[in-house]
Tab-separated table of C-alpha atoms in Angstrom:
chain	number	residue	atom	x	y	z
A	1	MET	CA	35.890	2.871	10.978
A	2	LYS	CA	38.242	-0.007	10.224
A	3	LYS	CA	39.530	-1.543	7.022
A	4	LYS	CA	37.821	-4.854	6.068
A	5	ASN	CA	34.912	-4.165	8.411
A	6	ILE	CA	31.398	-4.285	6.966
A	7	TYR	CA	28.998	-1.338	7.291
A	8	ASP	CA	25.577	-0.247	6.077
A	9	MET	CA	25.438	2.734	3.730
A	10	THR	CA	22.861	4.625	1.654
A	11	ILE	CA	23.977	6.017	-1.716
A	12	ASP	CA	23.174	9.713	-2.075
A	13	SER	CA	25.292	10.840	-5.048
A	14	LEU	CA	27.239	9.698	-8.100
A	15	VAL	CA	30.676	10.529	-9.458
A	16	TYR	CA	30.956	10.036	-13.225
A	17	PRO	CA	31.224	7.479	-14.631
A	18	ASN	CA	30.534	4.646	-12.192
A	19	SER	CA	31.361	5.651	-8.630
A	20	ALA	CA	28.697	6.203	-5.993
A	21	THR	CA	29.092	7.800	-2.589
A	22	GLY	CA	27.473	7.745	0.819
A	23	THR	CA	28.361	8.514	4.424
A	24	ILE	CA	29.625	6.147	7.120
A	25	GLU	CA	30.496	7.484	10.568
A	26	GLY	CA	30.726	10.997	9.189
A	27	ARG	CA	33.105	10.124	6.348
A	28	ARG	CA	32.389	10.016	2.625
A	29	VAL	CA	32.799	6.523	1.186
A	30	SER	CA	33.064	5.615	-2.503
A	31	VAL	CA	31.909	2.366	-4.134
A	32	LYS	CA	31.645	1.262	-7.750
A	33	ASN	CA	28.314	0.757	-9.529
A	34	GLY	CA	25.984	1.905	-6.778
A	35	LEU	CA	22.806	3.846	-7.530
A	36	PRO	CA	21.275	6.839	-5.730
A	37	GLY	CA	18.784	5.624	-3.144
A	38	GLN	CA	20.215	2.130	-2.772
A	39	GLN	CA	20.944	0.808	0.708
A	40	LEU	CA	24.096	-1.283	0.704
A	41	SER	CA	26.192	-3.523	2.859
A	42	VAL	CA	29.804	-2.594	2.046
A	43	GLN	CA	33.285	-3.674	3.083
A	44	ILE	CA	35.988	-1.039	3.522
A	45	THR	CA	38.868	-1.749	1.114
A	46	LYS	CA	40.891	1.477	1.324
A	47	LEU	CA	41.111	3.763	4.334
A	48	ARG	CA	43.108	6.944	3.843
A	49	ARG	CA	43.010	10.308	5.519
A	50	ASN	CA	41.456	11.945	2.453
A	51	ARG	CA	39.705	8.990	0.808
A	52	VAL	CA	37.699	5.911	1.792
A	53	GLU	CA	36.763	3.190	-0.697
A	54	ALA	CA	34.589	0.117	-0.275
A	55	ARG	CA	33.154	-2.746	-2.276
A	56	ILE	CA	29.508	-3.724	-2.366
A	57	CYS	CA	28.803	-6.938	-0.469
A	58	GLN	CA	25.040	-6.818	-0.894
A	59	VAL	CA	22.263	-4.501	-2.035
A	60	THR	CA	20.043	-4.697	1.040
A	61	ASP	CA	17.346	-2.416	-0.366
A	62	ARG	CA	16.935	-1.301	-3.967
A	63	ALA	CA	16.347	2.299	-4.970
A	64	PRO	CA	12.621	3.143	-5.195
A	65	TYR	CA	12.752	3.522	-8.977
A	66	GLU	CA	14.553	0.236	-9.740
A	67	VAL	CA	12.842	-2.492	-11.764
A	68	ASP	CA	13.653	-6.120	-12.511
A	69	SER	CA	16.532	-6.664	-14.934
A	70	PHE	CA	15.695	-7.646	-18.509
A	71	CYS	CA	18.730	-9.935	-18.888
A	72	GLU	CA	19.105	-13.396	-17.397
A	73	HIS	CA	22.845	-12.792	-16.986
A	74	PHE	CA	22.500	-9.652	-14.871
A	75	GLY	CA	24.477	-9.829	-11.653
A	76	GLU	CA	26.906	-12.353	-13.095
A	77	CYS	CA	28.003	-10.627	-16.304
A	78	GLY	CA	30.050	-7.484	-15.773
A	79	GLY	CA	28.217	-5.446	-18.430
A	80	CYS	CA	25.007	-3.361	-18.507
A	81	ALA	CA	25.272	-2.372	-14.851
A	82	ARG	CA	22.251	-0.034	-14.968
A	83	GLN	CA	19.644	-2.243	-16.566
A	84	THR	CA	17.524	-2.218	-13.374
A	85	VAL	CA	17.051	1.519	-13.906
A	86	PRO	CA	14.160	2.571	-16.202
A	87	TYR	CA	15.632	4.147	-19.312
A	88	GLU	CA	14.297	7.665	-18.730
A	89	ARG	CA	15.825	7.583	-15.256
A	90	GLN	CA	19.125	6.374	-16.747
A	91	LEU	CA	19.178	9.526	-18.854
A	92	ASP	CA	18.441	11.709	-15.826
A	93	ILE	CA	21.258	10.073	-13.843
A	94	LYS	CA	23.762	10.635	-16.654
A	95	LEU	CA	22.749	14.269	-17.033
A	96	GLU	CA	22.957	14.847	-13.275
A	97	SER	CA	26.381	13.205	-13.024
A	98	ILE	CA	27.859	15.295	-15.854
A	99	ASN	CA	26.488	18.501	-14.354
A	100	ALA	CA	28.035	17.474	-11.033
A	101	LEU	CA	31.332	16.846	-12.849
A	102	PHE	CA	31.164	20.327	-14.366
A	103	ALA	CA	30.385	21.906	-10.988
A	104	GLN	CA	33.283	20.072	-9.320
A	105	ASN	CA	35.592	21.562	-11.944
A	106	ASP	CA	34.191	25.106	-11.652
A	107	ILE	CA	32.561	25.038	-15.084
A	108	ALA	CA	29.582	27.354	-14.765
A	109	LEU	CA	27.622	26.207	-17.818
A	110	ARG	CA	24.853	23.730	-17.050
A	111	VAL	CA	24.328	20.896	-19.531
A	112	ALA	CA	20.706	21.368	-20.484
A	113	LYS	CA	19.815	18.173	-22.308
A	114	ILE	CA	20.625	14.566	-23.035
A	115	ILE	CA	19.382	12.937	-26.231
A	116	ALA	CA	18.224	9.333	-25.984
A	117	SER	CA	19.615	6.522	-28.098
A	118	PRO	CA	17.243	5.611	-30.961
A	119	SER	CA	17.496	1.974	-29.809
A	120	ILE	CA	18.117	0.705	-26.292
A	121	TYR	CA	18.376	-2.983	-27.246
A	122	HIS	CA	20.453	-4.628	-30.016
A	123	TYR	CA	22.183	-1.305	-30.588
A	124	ARG	CA	25.889	-2.230	-30.710
A	125	ASN	CA	27.767	-2.803	-33.971
A	126	LYS	CA	30.846	-4.195	-32.225
A	127	MET	CA	31.368	-6.655	-29.379
A	128	GLU	CA	34.536	-8.114	-27.893
A	129	TYR	CA	34.330	-11.438	-26.066
A	130	SER	CA	36.854	-13.407	-24.018
A	131	PHE	CA	37.634	-17.102	-23.755
A	132	GLY	CA	38.032	-18.339	-20.199
A	133	ASP	CA	36.428	-20.319	-17.411
A	134	LEU	CA	34.912	-19.940	-13.956
A	135	ALA	CA	37.337	-22.262	-12.162
A	136	LYS	CA	40.870	-23.485	-12.743
A	137	GLY	CA	40.693	-26.311	-15.261
A	138	GLY	CA	36.960	-25.747	-15.715
A	139	GLN	CA	34.888	-25.896	-18.882
A	140	LEU	CA	35.858	-23.346	-21.522
A	141	ASN	CA	33.446	-20.430	-21.831
A	142	LEU	CA	33.149	-17.775	-24.510
A	143	GLY	CA	31.521	-14.649	-23.172
A	144	MET	CA	32.081	-11.707	-20.860
A	145	HIS	CA	34.140	-11.177	-17.744
A	146	ARG	CA	32.323	-12.010	-14.550
A	147	LYS	CA	31.216	-9.020	-12.509
A	148	GLY	CA	34.106	-7.904	-10.344
A	149	ARG	CA	36.370	-10.742	-11.517
A	150	PHE	CA	38.886	-10.002	-14.259
A	151	TYR	CA	40.015	-13.601	-14.776
A	152	ASP	CA	36.611	-15.310	-14.718
A	153	VAL	CA	34.558	-15.549	-17.920
A	154	VAL	CA	30.845	-16.362	-18.034
A	155	SER	CA	29.101	-17.789	-21.071
A	156	ILE	CA	26.448	-15.396	-22.438
A	157	PRO	CA	23.968	-17.359	-24.597
A	158	ARG	CA	21.773	-14.301	-25.087
A	159	CYS	CA	23.071	-10.746	-24.925
A	160	HIS	CA	20.397	-8.069	-25.353
A	161	ILE	CA	22.535	-5.167	-26.576
A	162	VAL	CA	23.549	-6.970	-29.784
A	163	ASP	CA	21.371	-8.694	-32.357
A	164	ASP	CA	20.829	-12.443	-32.561
A	165	ASP	CA	23.651	-13.038	-35.062
A	166	TYR	CA	26.203	-12.275	-32.346
A	167	ASN	CA	24.615	-14.826	-30.019
A	168	THR	CA	24.454	-17.449	-32.768
A	169	ILE	CA	28.133	-16.969	-33.639
A	170	THR	CA	29.395	-17.100	-30.052
A	171	ALA	CA	27.325	-20.177	-29.208
A	172	ALA	CA	28.596	-22.046	-32.281
A	173	LEU	CA	32.227	-21.167	-31.636
A	174	GLU	CA	31.955	-22.090	-27.955
A	175	ARG	CA	30.535	-25.510	-28.907
A	176	LEU	CA	33.303	-26.056	-31.456
A	177	CYS	CA	36.062	-25.200	-28.972
A	178	ARG	CA	34.617	-27.545	-26.363
A	179	THR	CA	34.224	-30.360	-28.890
A	180	GLU	CA	37.768	-29.942	-30.218
A	181	GLY	CA	39.259	-29.499	-26.764
A	182	TRP	CA	40.814	-26.132	-27.607
A	183	ALA	CA	41.851	-24.599	-24.305
A	184	LYS	CA	41.829	-20.966	-23.281
A	185	TYR	CA	45.195	-19.235	-23.328
A	186	ASN	CA	46.853	-19.104	-19.912
A	187	ARG	CA	48.848	-15.891	-19.582
A	188	ASN	CA	50.902	-17.236	-16.692
A	189	SER	CA	52.034	-20.501	-18.282
A	190	GLY	CA	51.827	-19.461	-21.933
A	191	GLU	CA	49.834	-22.610	-22.681
A	192	GLY	CA	46.527	-22.843	-24.518
A	193	VAL	CA	45.102	-21.301	-27.665
A	194	MET	CA	41.891	-19.288	-27.492
A	195	ARG	CA	41.986	-15.649	-26.360
A	196	ASN	CA	39.367	-13.273	-27.775
A	197	LEU	CA	36.586	-12.971	-30.315
A	198	VAL	CA	35.571	-9.679	-31.913
A	199	ILE	CA	32.396	-9.340	-33.970
A	200	ARG	CA	31.585	-6.199	-35.960
A	201	LYS	CA	28.349	-5.873	-37.910
A	202	GLY	CA	26.906	-3.056	-39.964
A	203	CYS	CA	23.494	-2.235	-38.511
A	204	PHE	CA	22.340	-0.817	-41.842
A	205	THR	CA	24.211	-3.181	-44.195
A	206	GLY	CA	24.161	-6.499	-42.330
A	207	GLU	CA	27.818	-7.148	-43.171
A	208	ILE	CA	29.681	-9.116	-40.487
A	209	LEU	CA	33.428	-9.029	-39.847
A	210	ILE	CA	34.852	-11.497	-37.327
A	211	GLY	CA	38.239	-11.440	-35.628
A	212	LEU	CA	39.517	-14.452	-33.698
A	213	ALA	CA	42.519	-13.824	-31.434
A	214	THR	CA	44.588	-16.853	-30.432
A	215	SER	CA	48.106	-17.689	-29.360
A	216	SER	CA	50.546	-18.950	-31.986
A	217	ALA	CA	49.897	-22.541	-30.869
A	218	SER	CA	48.740	-24.824	-33.669
A	219	PHE	CA	45.032	-25.553	-34.165
A	220	ASP	CA	42.762	-26.091	-37.154
A	221	VAL	CA	41.494	-22.594	-37.919
A	222	GLN	CA	39.736	-23.891	-41.042
A	223	LYS	CA	37.262	-25.664	-38.753
A	224	VAL	CA	36.394	-22.264	-37.332
A	225	VAL	CA	35.849	-20.872	-40.822
A	226	ASP	CA	33.702	-23.824	-41.915
A	227	THR	CA	31.619	-23.688	-38.738
A	228	LEU	CA	30.941	-19.965	-38.998
A	229	LEU	CA	30.116	-19.996	-42.714
A	230	ALA	CA	27.621	-22.829	-42.179
A	231	LEU	CA	25.537	-20.760	-39.734
A	232	GLN	CA	22.100	-19.457	-40.649
A	233	LEU	CA	22.416	-15.734	-39.967
A	234	LYS	CA	20.334	-12.668	-40.711
A	235	GLY	CA	23.469	-10.857	-41.888
A	236	GLN	CA	26.339	-12.010	-44.074
A	237	ILE	CA	29.869	-12.860	-42.957
A	238	VAL	CA	32.199	-10.937	-45.285
A	239	GLY	CA	35.490	-11.598	-43.529
A	240	ILE	CA	37.199	-13.687	-40.853
A	241	TYR	CA	40.445	-12.360	-39.460
A	242	HIS	CA	42.915	-14.465	-37.453
A	243	LEU	CA	44.911	-12.431	-34.936
A	244	ILE	CA	48.017	-13.915	-33.310
A	245	ASN	CA	48.804	-12.726	-29.789
A	246	ASP	CA	51.430	-14.273	-27.513
A	247	ASP	CA	51.758	-11.170	-25.348
A	248	VAL	CA	50.873	-11.185	-21.677
A	249	ALA	CA	48.445	-8.307	-22.227
A	250	ASP	CA	44.993	-9.520	-23.191
A	251	VAL	CA	44.411	-6.735	-25.704
A	252	VAL	CA	43.192	-7.050	-29.287
A	253	LYS	CA	45.605	-4.954	-31.330
A	254	PRO	CA	47.529	-5.286	-34.624
A	255	GLN	CA	50.236	-7.960	-34.508
A	256	PRO	CA	52.768	-9.059	-37.176
A	257	GLY	CA	51.187	-12.495	-37.614
A	258	ASP	CA	47.610	-11.315	-38.208
A	259	HIS	CA	46.071	-12.603	-41.434
A	260	LEU	CA	42.806	-13.148	-43.250
A	261	VAL	CA	41.419	-16.668	-43.335
A	262	TYR	CA	38.263	-15.742	-45.243
A	263	GLY	CA	36.959	-12.820	-47.277
A	264	ARG	CA	38.102	-9.285	-46.518
A	265	ASP	CA	39.375	-7.387	-43.492
A	266	TYR	CA	36.694	-4.681	-43.546
A	267	PHE	CA	32.943	-4.249	-43.635
A	268	TYR	CA	30.657	-1.495	-44.863
A	269	GLU	CA	28.269	0.586	-42.786
A	270	LYS	CA	25.951	3.436	-43.750
A	271	ILE	CA	25.721	6.637	-41.723
A	272	CYS	CA	23.743	9.756	-42.660
A	273	GLY	CA	23.136	8.490	-46.194
A	274	MET	CA	26.818	7.789	-46.871
A	275	THR	CA	28.657	4.468	-47.069
A	276	PHE	CA	31.772	3.849	-44.989
A	277	LYS	CA	34.389	1.143	-45.259
A	278	VAL	CA	35.454	0.144	-41.741
A	279	SER	CA	38.664	-1.861	-41.371
A	280	PHE	CA	39.014	-4.346	-38.541
A	281	HIS	CA	41.113	-2.168	-36.214
A	282	SER	CA	39.542	1.181	-37.168
A	283	PHE	CA	37.547	3.230	-34.690
A	284	PHE	CA	33.878	3.569	-35.562
A	285	GLN	CA	31.034	4.615	-33.289
A	286	THR	CA	29.639	1.420	-31.750
A	287	ASN	CA	26.018	2.594	-31.977
A	288	SER	CA	25.313	3.298	-35.657
A	289	ARG	CA	21.798	4.666	-35.203
A	290	GLY	CA	22.937	6.762	-32.275
A	291	ALA	CA	25.907	8.031	-34.292
A	292	GLU	CA	23.535	9.503	-36.867
A	293	VAL	CA	21.834	11.454	-34.081
A	294	LEU	CA	25.188	12.478	-32.599
A	295	TYR	CA	26.591	13.837	-35.852
A	296	ARG	CA	23.376	15.570	-36.878
A	297	GLU	CA	22.985	17.337	-33.531
A	298	ALA	CA	26.691	18.140	-33.148
A	299	LEU	CA	27.086	19.652	-36.602
A	300	ALA	CA	23.947	21.728	-36.058
A	301	LEU	CA	26.096	23.789	-33.654
A	302	ILE	CA	28.295	24.907	-36.574
A	303	PRO	CA	25.770	25.360	-39.413
A	304	ASP	CA	27.528	28.112	-41.353
A	305	LEU	CA	30.426	26.321	-43.062
A	306	ASP	CA	30.125	27.772	-46.567
A	307	ASP	CA	33.550	28.779	-47.926
A	308	LYS	CA	35.221	27.643	-44.694
A	309	VAL	CA	38.170	25.344	-44.139
A	310	VAL	CA	37.492	22.731	-41.454
A	311	TYR	CA	40.013	20.620	-39.563
A	312	ASP	CA	38.702	17.226	-38.433
A	313	LEU	CA	41.203	15.928	-35.877
A	314	PHE	CA	41.276	12.292	-34.722
A	315	SER	CA	39.133	11.607	-37.771
A	316	GLY	CA	38.931	7.790	-37.759
A	317	THR	CA	37.439	6.479	-40.988
A	318	GLY	CA	36.454	9.991	-42.032
A	319	THR	CA	32.794	9.898	-41.070
A	320	ILE	CA	32.553	13.433	-39.712
A	321	ALA	CA	34.920	14.819	-42.352
A	322	GLN	CA	32.798	13.582	-45.226
A	323	ILE	CA	29.535	14.750	-43.691
A	324	VAL	CA	31.041	18.203	-43.071
A	325	ALA	CA	32.475	18.279	-46.605
A	326	GLN	CA	28.941	18.497	-47.996
A	327	SER	CA	28.808	22.143	-46.911
A	328	ALA	CA	32.412	23.234	-46.207
A	329	LYS	CA	34.933	24.598	-48.695
A	330	SER	CA	37.422	21.895	-47.721
A	331	VAL	CA	38.286	19.523	-44.876
A	332	GLN	CA	41.713	18.535	-43.561
A	333	ALA	CA	41.381	15.264	-41.620
A	334	ILE	CA	44.116	13.754	-39.435
A	335	GLU	CA	44.147	10.232	-37.973
A	336	ILE	CA	46.982	8.153	-36.505
A	337	VAL	CA	45.689	4.698	-37.569
A	338	ALA	CA	46.931	4.054	-41.114
A	339	ASP	CA	44.227	1.488	-41.929
A	340	ALA	CA	41.554	3.979	-40.925
A	341	VAL	CA	43.045	6.655	-43.174
A	342	ALA	CA	43.207	4.242	-46.108
A	343	ALA	CA	39.557	3.375	-45.500
A	344	ALA	CA	38.669	7.078	-45.252
A	345	LYS	CA	40.245	7.793	-48.633
A	346	GLN	CA	38.354	4.903	-50.196
A	347	ASN	CA	35.149	6.063	-48.513
A	348	ALA	CA	35.570	9.539	-49.955
A	349	ARG	CA	36.029	8.121	-53.454
A	350	ASP	CA	32.994	5.861	-53.059
A	351	ASN	CA	30.863	8.728	-51.747
A	352	GLY	CA	32.010	11.168	-54.420
A	353	VAL	CA	33.636	13.504	-51.883
A	354	THR	CA	36.469	15.460	-53.504
A	355	ASN	CA	37.213	18.258	-51.015
A	356	CYS	CA	38.685	16.163	-48.166
A	357	THR	CA	42.386	15.596	-47.536
A	358	PHE	CA	43.256	12.695	-45.236
A	359	LEU	CA	46.601	12.674	-43.437
A	360	THR	CA	48.192	9.895	-41.392
A	361	GLY	CA	50.011	10.493	-38.123
A	362	ASP	CA	49.939	12.017	-34.670
A	363	VAL	CA	47.760	15.130	-34.630
A	364	PHE	CA	50.346	17.187	-32.730
A	365	LYS	CA	53.022	16.475	-35.344
A	366	ILE	CA	50.959	16.434	-38.543
A	367	LEU	CA	49.350	19.816	-37.877
A	368	ASP	CA	52.719	21.391	-38.669
A	369	GLU	CA	52.533	19.960	-42.187
A	370	VAL	CA	49.127	21.430	-43.072
A	371	THR	CA	49.477	24.734	-44.893
A	372	GLU	CA	45.785	25.555	-45.368
A	373	LYS	CA	44.692	27.366	-42.199
A	374	PRO	CA	41.374	26.442	-40.559
A	375	ASP	CA	38.260	28.513	-39.932
A	376	VAL	CA	36.622	25.843	-37.740
A	377	ILE	CA	38.184	22.907	-35.872
A	378	ILE	CA	36.432	19.670	-34.894
A	379	VAL	CA	38.078	17.297	-32.417
A	380	ASP	CA	36.889	13.802	-31.521
A	381	PRO	CA	39.799	12.423	-29.475
A	382	PRO	CA	40.144	8.950	-27.939
A	383	ARG	CA	39.155	8.308	-24.325
A	384	ALA	CA	42.467	9.652	-23.023
A	385	GLY	CA	41.653	13.082	-24.446
A	386	MET	CA	44.311	15.473	-25.746
A	387	THR	CA	47.654	16.430	-24.254
A	388	PRO	CA	48.068	20.047	-23.069
A	389	LYS	CA	50.572	20.585	-25.893
A	390	THR	CA	47.997	19.488	-28.468
A	391	VAL	CA	45.381	21.787	-26.928
A	392	GLN	CA	47.902	24.633	-27.080
A	393	LYS	CA	48.644	23.981	-30.743
A	394	ILE	CA	44.929	23.900	-31.602
A	395	ALA	CA	44.259	27.071	-29.609
A	396	ASP	CA	47.098	28.845	-31.422
A	397	TYR	CA	45.064	28.756	-34.654
A	398	ASP	CA	42.746	31.250	-32.923
A	399	VAL	CA	39.643	30.006	-34.762
A	400	ALA	CA	36.258	31.342	-33.694
A	401	GLN	CA	34.723	27.887	-33.129
A	402	ILE	CA	36.015	24.556	-31.837
A	403	LEU	CA	33.582	21.635	-31.753
A	404	TYR	CA	34.618	19.003	-29.203
A	405	ILE	CA	33.015	15.543	-29.375
A	406	SER	CA	33.982	13.280	-26.491
A	407	CYS	CA	33.421	9.679	-25.428
A	408	ASN	CA	34.944	10.517	-22.027
A	409	PRO	CA	33.568	13.660	-20.354
A	410	LYS	CA	36.199	13.453	-17.588
A	411	THR	CA	39.089	14.003	-19.987
A	412	MET	CA	36.998	16.485	-21.957
A	413	VAL	CA	36.628	18.591	-18.804
A	414	ALA	CA	40.409	18.667	-18.360
A	415	ASN	CA	40.818	19.760	-21.993
A	416	LEU	CA	38.081	22.395	-21.656
A	417	LYS	CA	39.930	23.983	-18.744
A	418	ASP	CA	43.067	24.105	-20.901
A	419	PHE	CA	41.092	25.867	-23.635
A	420	PHE	CA	39.619	28.310	-21.088
A	421	ALA	CA	43.156	29.262	-20.062
A	422	ARG	CA	43.816	30.149	-23.692
A	423	GLY	CA	40.886	32.495	-24.139
A	424	TYR	CA	38.058	30.173	-25.171
A	425	ALA	CA	34.607	30.027	-23.582
A	426	LEU	CA	32.114	27.168	-23.458
A	427	LYS	CA	29.069	28.335	-25.399
A	428	SER	CA	26.968	25.162	-25.263
A	429	CYS	CA	27.120	21.505	-24.313
A	430	PHE	CA	24.768	18.559	-24.581
A	431	LEU	CA	24.892	14.782	-24.197
A	432	VAL	CA	23.946	11.910	-26.490
A	433	ASP	CA	23.375	8.472	-25.003
A	434	LEU	CA	25.178	5.981	-27.225
A	435	TYR	CA	25.542	3.401	-24.453
A	436	PRO	CA	22.165	2.490	-22.885
A	437	HIS	CA	22.256	0.508	-19.616
A	438	THR	CA	25.850	1.589	-18.918
A	439	PRO	CA	27.216	4.620	-17.019
A	440	LEU	CA	28.882	6.036	-20.156
A	441	VAL	CA	27.684	8.917	-22.307
A	442	GLU	CA	28.890	10.974	-25.275
A	443	ALA	CA	29.357	14.726	-24.790
A	444	VAL	CA	29.380	17.529	-27.365
A	445	ALA	CA	30.773	20.964	-26.522
A	446	LEU	CA	31.083	24.138	-28.578
A	447	LEU	CA	33.955	26.458	-27.673
A	448	THR	CA	33.984	30.005	-29.001
A	449	LYS	CA	36.333	32.962	-28.974
């Protein structure tokens, strides 16, 4: 086997989330985004004594279960990599890959079920787009990164995992930018204007919040506002946020120059019969209908909360905290994003919830300030999971039940092993598919002592 040489390979297994493996000349080879049963032509990109990686040059023979893609942009757009897999088979693959992940980490419990998303099309309530092109000096596009190419952006006139309002907005803004000659921002030269577009829409309320990220270069942002407000949409635009970003990193995050150019910097969404104010930068589950299923099924694992104090850690806009508060004695919720905490407090007032306390700051530090001791702890950390020190601090409370909700099972597994070392056992675990047509899945685990 030689680096850069091309070989034939059949995929026989997956490694969560998006790696696939097969055998070439007696060695295991890993590629991204392959599917079990596919026959591939691959080029070796990394050749080490303990690891071989390759990239897919061509799918020479599809897996027996594959079907035609439903999206005209498949193969060019970098999203929805598994749309050629029938949905029921997608669920099976996710379940199999998580059980393999558990086995690789010596976790004996088998994940017994995966719950399907209520909707497999038009399900997202948030989408982030990029401005770019397909060639140096080429026509400006507003869309998604090209498959396997970080710097190339393809226009996506019709995306199937968001509703039509998203497509209408992106098409109108792309036309405006081309007409006005507004160039994409070039991170190398620092020239240009347009960087990113974020659209958030309440699936149950129809409220739309738009964020446009540009450099600090001058352009007529009012033309953007006028163009967007003139659109015929099913929902209603309630706010347009202008984000200023001159950093090299192409990341949408709070910056000193950010400001509203229309309306308000939040939208409302309804989950489990309650209304939630979601600020622009706040975390909120991207599949609203799926989130209702997730919370209902997760909280069913801890049904007896009467007269109990619950900690909700990494609480976001307080969704879980306020649902739990309906049956618990009290809830202490901790979140590091100040805007999210402010929204959570407002949400609690609007929903008539009086037994929740919302605290701002790093979970590891703020826990020291909470005097009311917990009976049950719920954690829903970001993708990076929790640090060992945070796990230790949580375990030191010695509660009988810890409910772990995770958007990244790989980091959850690492945290579970830390909890095992501190006397906890994994009583049950299941999956909820919030991300149809992608390799990702949400995991729920109940730890007991």
